[in-house]
Amino acid sequence: MTLQGQIVDISNKRIFKGEITIENGKITSISEKDHNINHYILPGFIDAHIHIESSMLVPSEFARLAVKHGTVATVSDPHEIANVLGVEGVEFMIENGKKVPFKFNFGAPSCVPATSFESAGAIIDSEGINKLLQNPDIKYLAEMMNYPGVLFDDDEVMKKIALAKHYNKPIDGHAPGILGDDITKYINAGISTDHECFTFEEGLEKLQKGMKILVREGSAAKNFEALIDLLPEHFENMMFCSDDKHPDDLLLNHINKLCARAVAKNMDVFKVLQAACINPVKHYNLDVGLLNEGDAADCIVVEDLIDFNAIQTYINGELVFDEGQSLIKSVNFELLNNFNTEKKSVLDFRFDASAEKIRVIEALEGQLVTNEIIADSLIEDGNLVSNIQNDILKMTVVNRYQNQKPAIAFIKNFGLKEGAIASSVGHDSHNIIAVGVSDEAICKAVNLIIEHKGGICAVSNSEENIIPLPVAGIISDQDGETVGIKYAELDAMAKRLGSTLHAPYMTLSFMALLVIPSLKLSDKGLFNGTTFKFTSLEVK
């Protein structure tokens, strides 16, 4: 097989008319050849850090959509399913991914559970990490979210890091806002990447201290604008990633969109493509071709180097996307789950209080971080209730692994004027998380999730809408297009109920993520992510 086009040689910063010969999945020759074809041929895009589970798709379905955008590989941390099902969940992701022609590269989840301040469905200790790292399908130790454990030399954390070094596998980082001597110690422990930088200055310090920095643009968390100006000088040590991408967004674009945005800022296209295509392969030692003779034929044909719209995608020489159609077939798989709580009553969401002031989580558009604000309480019949007028809404996290009393907090900026939204996608332990205008609406939404043993939903006075997620309570068993369309409908319903957030469900899913400051809610209570301690809802 031969491909002709404008060949993009990233390493040598040149583009030439040429022809590529492919035999048995490998590139056997690349030669200059005159022709009249204007399409460009370049290495495939790689998402350098993503949780496939956040697409609410199994890996095989994720691949079907991703190849449409020229993505040929991912560096994937399966810690979402691991927090529900442990090592069994990781093995499910690996095996499902192997059923399709796409290059998934999974890591060993380092933080299961993410903290001791929440209830997860499984534990992966250092012995479990040892077992996973021995597997050649595990390419790295996934993000070390327990940065306090690194800074204070926690025994289990240090054992996991030592094992990754023993097996000569990279160690991913997660160090939001960590600077100075703390980030120096974190890096010196052997941690080599970070995708959590808030600011240009934070990214620059980490780069100067030897870290690889990932520009993240997911469905909720976005740091492209904050970090992209670092790329011209530091392109050899930067990569692009999604971290978390919901299915409706994946229908539209992937890493190709980040390339287009960077080039639109007049950045050198070769530097942009170095970050998008080359650096992940070299950093993680991936078995992904880079458009060299002898490489696997993992390449894409794009219309131009402005929008990077894919015309064709090849993986190991196999055409997997062609002129609008994904050629990857859906596959069968088993349903695994861990969902053991019973339906709740409205009284379970009552919070008896007398304090005039309460601590409130302030959700921020496009950010995983939150603020802590102090607000006036609204009490009816001794019960703390939502204040719709001031957009201070009741929120709950419900343990889905056993019957426990729901934890209660209040949150600002969801904007709901009616009903409630809920999800069993609640990073990282994936308990049920909900926010609503009344205890009745919250209870209705939570019970809809429990009834289906996982899902995301919206309820109003007259309507119920749910996407069931029967795989671990966080992943659909449907095809990517169906889930993407249903998710868009559910997102629209949440906005009809009043939500002003760009991605209300993605934002909701992170409100139980205790490892990101400052105020979050676990199934055990309100948590200060700055002090890493529980705190009180009432301010007395």
Short mmCIF file of N, CA and C in Angstrom, two decimals, residues 375-474:
data_model
loop_
_atom_site.label_atom_id
_atom_site.label_comp_id
_atom_site.label_asym_id
_atom_site.label_seq_id
_atom_site.Cartn_x
_atom_site.Cartn_y
_atom_site.Cartn_z
N ALA A 375 -21.85 31.96 53.72
CA ALA A 375 -23.13 32.52 53.28
C ALA A 375 -24.16 32.42 54.39
N ASP A 376 -25.22 33.20 54.25
CA ASP A 376 -26.33 33.12 55.20
C ASP A 376 -27.06 31.80 55.00
N SER A 377 -27.45 31.20 56.10
CA SER A 377 -28.21 29.95 56.01
C SER A 377 -29.69 30.25 55.80
N LEU A 378 -30.38 29.33 55.15
CA LEU A 378 -31.83 29.40 55.02
C LEU A 378 -32.41 28.16 55.69
N ILE A 379 -33.14 28.41 56.78
CA ILE A 379 -33.65 27.31 57.60
C ILE A 379 -35.17 27.32 57.60
N GLU A 380 -35.75 26.18 57.28
CA GLU A 380 -37.20 26.01 57.31
C GLU A 380 -37.55 24.84 58.22
N ASP A 381 -38.29 25.11 59.27
CA ASP A 381 -38.69 24.06 60.20
C ASP A 381 -37.46 23.32 60.75
N GLY A 382 -36.40 24.10 61.04
CA GLY A 382 -35.19 23.52 61.61
C GLY A 382 -34.28 22.83 60.61
N ASN A 383 -34.65 22.82 59.33
CA ASN A 383 -33.90 22.11 58.29
C ASN A 383 -33.19 23.11 57.37
N LEU A 384 -31.89 22.93 57.18
CA LEU A 384 -31.16 23.74 56.21
C LEU A 384 -31.64 23.38 54.81
N VAL A 385 -32.06 24.39 54.03
CA VAL A 385 -32.61 24.11 52.70
C VAL A 385 -31.92 24.97 51.65
N SER A 386 -32.17 24.63 50.39
CA SER A 386 -31.61 25.40 49.28
C SER A 386 -32.16 26.82 49.26
N ASN A 387 -31.30 27.76 48.94
CA ASN A 387 -31.69 29.16 48.76
C ASN A 387 -31.61 29.45 47.26
N ILE A 388 -32.72 29.22 46.56
CA ILE A 388 -32.72 29.33 45.10
C ILE A 388 -32.42 30.75 44.66
N GLN A 389 -32.94 31.72 45.39
CA GLN A 389 -32.76 33.13 45.00
C GLN A 389 -31.28 33.52 45.00
N ASN A 390 -30.53 33.02 45.97
CA ASN A 390 -29.10 33.35 46.06
C ASN A 390 -28.21 32.27 45.44
N ASP A 391 -28.83 31.28 44.80
CA ASP A 391 -28.08 30.19 44.15
C ASP A 391 -27.16 29.46 45.13
N ILE A 392 -27.68 29.22 46.32
CA ILE A 392 -26.98 28.39 47.31
C ILE A 392 -27.81 27.11 47.44
N LEU A 393 -27.39 26.06 46.75
CA LEU A 393 -28.21 24.87 46.62
C LEU A 393 -27.67 23.71 47.46
N LYS A 394 -28.60 22.91 47.96
CA LYS A 394 -28.20 21.74 48.73
C LYS A 394 -27.58 20.70 47.81
N MET A 395 -26.55 20.05 48.35
CA MET A 395 -25.81 19.04 47.61
C MET A 395 -25.63 17.82 48.51
N THR A 396 -25.55 16.66 47.91
CA THR A 396 -25.35 15.45 48.70
C THR A 396 -24.37 14.51 48.02
N VAL A 397 -23.66 13.74 48.82
CA VAL A 397 -22.90 12.60 48.33
C VAL A 397 -23.38 11.38 49.11
N VAL A 398 -23.81 10.35 48.37
CA VAL A 398 -24.41 9.16 48.97
C VAL A 398 -23.50 7.96 48.68
N ASN A 399 -23.09 7.28 49.73
CA ASN A 399 -22.28 6.07 49.59
C ASN A 399 -23.05 5.03 48.77
N ARG A 400 -22.47 4.58 47.65
CA ARG A 400 -23.18 3.61 46.82
C ARG A 400 -22.72 2.18 47.06
N TYR A 401 -21.73 1.99 47.95
CA TYR A 401 -21.21 0.66 48.20
C TYR A 401 -21.87 -0.01 49.41
N GLN A 402 -22.50 0.80 50.27
CA GLN A 402 -23.23 0.27 51.41
C GLN A 402 -24.21 1.33 51.90
N ASN A 403 -25.16 0.91 52.74
CA ASN A 403 -26.16 1.86 53.24
C ASN A 403 -25.57 2.74 54.33
N GLN A 404 -25.50 4.03 54.06
CA GLN A 404 -25.02 5.02 55.01
C GLN A 404 -25.87 6.28 54.87
N LYS A 405 -25.85 7.10 55.92
CA LYS A 405 -26.58 8.36 55.85
C LYS A 405 -25.91 9.29 54.84
N PRO A 406 -26.66 9.93 53.96
CA PRO A 406 -26.05 10.83 52.98
C PRO A 406 -25.33 12.00 53.65
N ALA A 407 -24.21 12.41 53.05
CA ALA A 407 -23.50 13.62 53.50
C ALA A 407 -24.12 14.83 52.81
N ILE A 408 -24.16 15.94 53.52
CA ILE A 408 -24.84 17.14 53.03
C ILE A 408 -23.89 18.33 53.01
N ALA A 409 -24.00 19.13 51.95
CA ALA A 409 -23.27 20.41 51.87
C ALA A 409 -24.10 21.36 51.02
N PHE A 410 -23.55 22.54 50.78
CA PHE A 410 -24.22 23.52 49.92
C PHE A 410 -23.23 24.05 48.90
N ILE A 411 -23.74 24.39 47.72
CA ILE A 411 -22.87 24.76 46.61
C ILE A 411 -23.46 25.94 45.84
N LYS A 412 -22.57 26.79 45.34
CA LYS A 412 -22.98 27.96 44.57
C LYS A 412 -22.51 27.83 43.13
N ASN A 413 -23.28 28.39 42.22
CA ASN A 413 -22.98 28.53 40.78
C ASN A 413 -23.53 27.42 39.91
N PHE A 414 -24.34 26.52 40.48
CA PHE A 414 -25.03 25.57 39.60
C PHE A 414 -26.28 26.19 38.98
N GLY A 415 -26.89 27.13 39.67
CA GLY A 415 -27.94 27.94 39.06
C GLY A 415 -29.30 27.29 38.88
N LEU A 416 -29.50 26.08 39.37
CA LEU A 416 -30.78 25.41 39.16
C LEU A 416 -31.93 26.21 39.78
N LYS A 417 -33.03 26.30 39.03
CA LYS A 417 -34.24 26.96 39.53
C LYS A 417 -35.36 25.95 39.77
N GLU A 418 -35.14 24.74 39.31
CA GLU A 418 -36.14 23.68 39.44
C GLU A 418 -35.42 22.34 39.45
N GLY A 419 -35.99 21.35 40.17
CA GLY A 419 -35.51 19.98 40.09
C GLY A 419 -34.14 19.73 40.66
N ALA A 420 -33.48 18.72 40.11
CA ALA A 420 -32.16 18.30 40.59
C ALA A 420 -31.45 17.54 39.49
N ILE A 421 -30.12 17.49 39.61
CA ILE A 421 -29.31 16.63 38.74
C ILE A 421 -28.48 15.72 39.64
N ALA A 422 -28.16 14.53 39.15
CA ALA A 422 -27.41 13.57 39.97
C ALA A 422 -26.57 12.69 39.06
N SER A 423 -25.57 12.07 39.66
CA SER A 423 -24.64 11.24 38.90
C SER A 423 -23.95 10.25 39.82
N SER A 424 -23.68 9.06 39.29
CA SER A 424 -22.81 8.12 40.02
C SER A 424 -21.39 8.19 39.49
N VAL A 425 -21.12 9.18 38.63
CA VAL A 425 -19.75 9.53 38.26
C VAL A 425 -19.34 10.64 39.21
N GLY A 426 -18.64 10.28 40.27
CA GLY A 426 -18.22 11.24 41.29
C GLY A 426 -16.77 10.98 41.65
N HIS A 427 -15.88 11.68 40.99
CA HIS A 427 -14.44 11.42 41.16
C HIS A 427 -14.03 11.61 42.62
N ASP A 428 -13.21 10.67 43.18
CA ASP A 428 -12.66 9.52 42.49
C ASP A 428 -13.33 8.21 42.93
N SER A 429 -14.11 8.27 43.98
CA SER A 429 -14.67 7.03 44.52
C SER A 429 -15.99 6.63 43.86
N HIS A 430 -16.58 7.57 43.13
CA HIS A 430 -17.80 7.31 42.35
C HIS A 430 -18.98 6.88 43.20
N ASN A 431 -19.14 7.63 44.29
CA ASN A 431 -20.40 7.58 45.02
C ASN A 431 -21.40 8.45 44.27
N ILE A 432 -22.66 8.43 44.72
CA ILE A 432 -23.70 9.22 44.05
C ILE A 432 -23.57 10.67 44.52
N ILE A 433 -23.60 11.59 43.57
CA ILE A 433 -23.51 13.01 43.90
C ILE A 433 -24.68 13.72 43.24
N ALA A 434 -25.32 14.62 43.98
CA ALA A 434 -26.51 15.30 43.46
C ALA A 434 -26.60 16.72 44.00
N VAL A 435 -27.23 17.59 43.24
CA VAL A 435 -27.52 18.95 43.68
C VAL A 435 -28.92 19.30 43.21
N GLY A 436 -29.66 20.01 44.07
CA GLY A 436 -31.04 20.31 43.69
C GLY A 436 -31.65 21.44 44.50
N VAL A 437 -32.87 21.79 44.10
CA VAL A 437 -33.54 22.94 44.71
C VAL A 437 -34.32 22.56 45.97
N SER A 438 -34.54 21.25 46.18
CA SER A 438 -35.30 20.81 47.36
C SER A 438 -34.87 19.41 47.74
N ASP A 439 -35.15 19.04 48.99
CA ASP A 439 -34.85 17.68 49.45
C ASP A 439 -35.61 16.65 48.62
N GLU A 440 -36.86 17.00 48.25
CA GLU A 440 -37.68 16.08 47.47
C GLU A 440 -37.07 15.81 46.09
N ALA A 441 -36.60 16.88 45.44
CA ALA A 441 -36.01 16.73 44.11
C ALA A 441 -34.70 15.95 44.19
N ILE A 442 -33.89 16.25 45.21
CA ILE A 442 -32.62 15.53 45.38
C ILE A 442 -32.88 14.05 45.60
N CYS A 443 -33.83 13.73 46.46
CA CYS A 443 -34.16 12.34 46.75
C CYS A 443 -34.64 11.61 45.49
N LYS A 444 -35.46 12.28 44.71
CA LYS A 444 -35.98 11.70 43.46
C LYS A 444 -34.84 11.36 42.50
N ALA A 445 -33.87 12.29 42.38
CA ALA A 445 -32.75 12.09 41.46
C ALA A 445 -31.83 10.97 41.96
N VAL A 446 -31.53 10.98 43.25
CA VAL A 446 -30.66 9.95 43.83
C VAL A 446 -31.28 8.57 43.65
N ASN A 447 -32.56 8.46 43.90
CA ASN A 447 -33.22 7.15 43.79
C ASN A 447 -33.29 6.65 42.35
N LEU A 448 -33.35 7.58 41.40
CA LEU A 448 -33.32 7.19 39.99
C LEU A 448 -31.97 6.55 39.64
N ILE A 449 -30.90 7.11 40.20
CA ILE A 449 -29.56 6.55 40.00
C ILE A 449 -29.47 5.17 40.66
N ILE A 450 -29.97 5.04 41.88
CA ILE A 450 -29.90 3.76 42.60
C ILE A 450 -30.71 2.69 41.87
N GLU A 451 -31.87 3.07 41.37
CA GLU A 451 -32.74 2.13 40.66
C GLU A 451 -32.03 1.51 39.45
N HIS A 452 -31.20 2.31 38.77
CA HIS A 452 -30.51 1.82 37.57
C HIS A 452 -29.10 1.30 37.88
N LYS A 453 -28.72 1.34 39.16
CA LYS A 453 -27.37 0.94 39.59
C LYS A 453 -26.29 1.69 38.80
N GLY A 454 -26.52 3.00 38.70
CA GLY A 454 -25.55 3.86 38.05
C GLY A 454 -26.13 4.63 36.89
N GLY A 455 -25.69 5.89 36.77
CA GLY A 455 -26.15 6.70 35.66
C GLY A 455 -25.94 8.17 35.94
N ILE A 456 -26.35 9.01 34.98
CA ILE A 456 -26.46 10.44 35.22
C ILE A 456 -27.88 10.83 34.86
N CYS A 457 -28.46 11.75 35.63
CA CYS A 457 -29.87 12.04 35.42
C CYS A 457 -30.21 13.48 35.75
N ALA A 458 -31.39 13.87 35.28
CA ALA A 458 -31.99 15.15 35.65
C ALA A 458 -33.46 14.89 35.93
N VAL A 459 -33.98 15.56 36.95
CA VAL A 459 -35.41 15.44 37.25
C VAL A 459 -35.99 16.84 37.43
N SER A 460 -37.22 17.01 36.96
CA SER A 460 -37.96 18.25 37.19
C SER A 460 -39.28 17.88 37.84
N ASN A 461 -40.17 18.85 37.93
CA ASN A 461 -41.47 18.55 38.53
C ASN A 461 -42.27 17.58 37.67
N SER A 462 -41.97 17.56 36.36
CA SER A 462 -42.79 16.76 35.45
C SER A 462 -42.01 15.78 34.59
N GLU A 463 -40.69 15.74 34.74
CA GLU A 463 -39.87 14.97 33.80
C GLU A 463 -38.73 14.27 34.52
N GLU A 464 -38.38 13.07 34.03
CA GLU A 464 -37.18 12.35 34.47
C GLU A 464 -36.39 11.92 33.24
N ASN A 465 -35.09 12.09 33.30
CA ASN A 465 -34.24 11.70 32.16
C ASN A 465 -32.96 11.10 32.72
N ILE A 466 -32.60 9.91 32.25
CA ILE A 466 -31.39 9.25 32.77
C ILE A 466 -30.64 8.54 31.65
N ILE A 467 -29.31 8.59 31.73
CA ILE A 467 -28.46 7.72 30.93
C ILE A 467 -27.96 6.64 31.88
N PRO A 468 -28.43 5.40 31.75
CA PRO A 468 -27.93 4.33 32.63
C PRO A 468 -26.45 4.05 32.35
N LEU A 469 -25.70 3.77 33.40
CA LEU A 469 -24.27 3.45 33.28
C LEU A 469 -24.01 2.13 33.99
N PRO A 470 -24.35 1.00 33.34
CA PRO A 470 -24.31 -0.29 34.01
C PRO A 470 -22.91 -0.89 34.17
N VAL A 471 -21.90 -0.33 33.49
CA VAL A 471 -20.53 -0.84 33.66
C VAL A 471 -19.87 -0.05 34.79
N ALA A 472 -19.73 -0.70 35.94
CA ALA A 472 -19.13 -0.10 37.14
C ALA A 472 -19.89 1.13 37.62
N GLY A 473 -21.10 1.34 37.12
CA GLY A 473 -21.87 2.52 37.51
C GLY A 473 -21.33 3.81 36.93
N ILE A 474 -20.37 3.71 36.00
CA ILE A 474 -19.76 4.92 35.44
C ILE A 474 -19.62 4.90 33.92
#
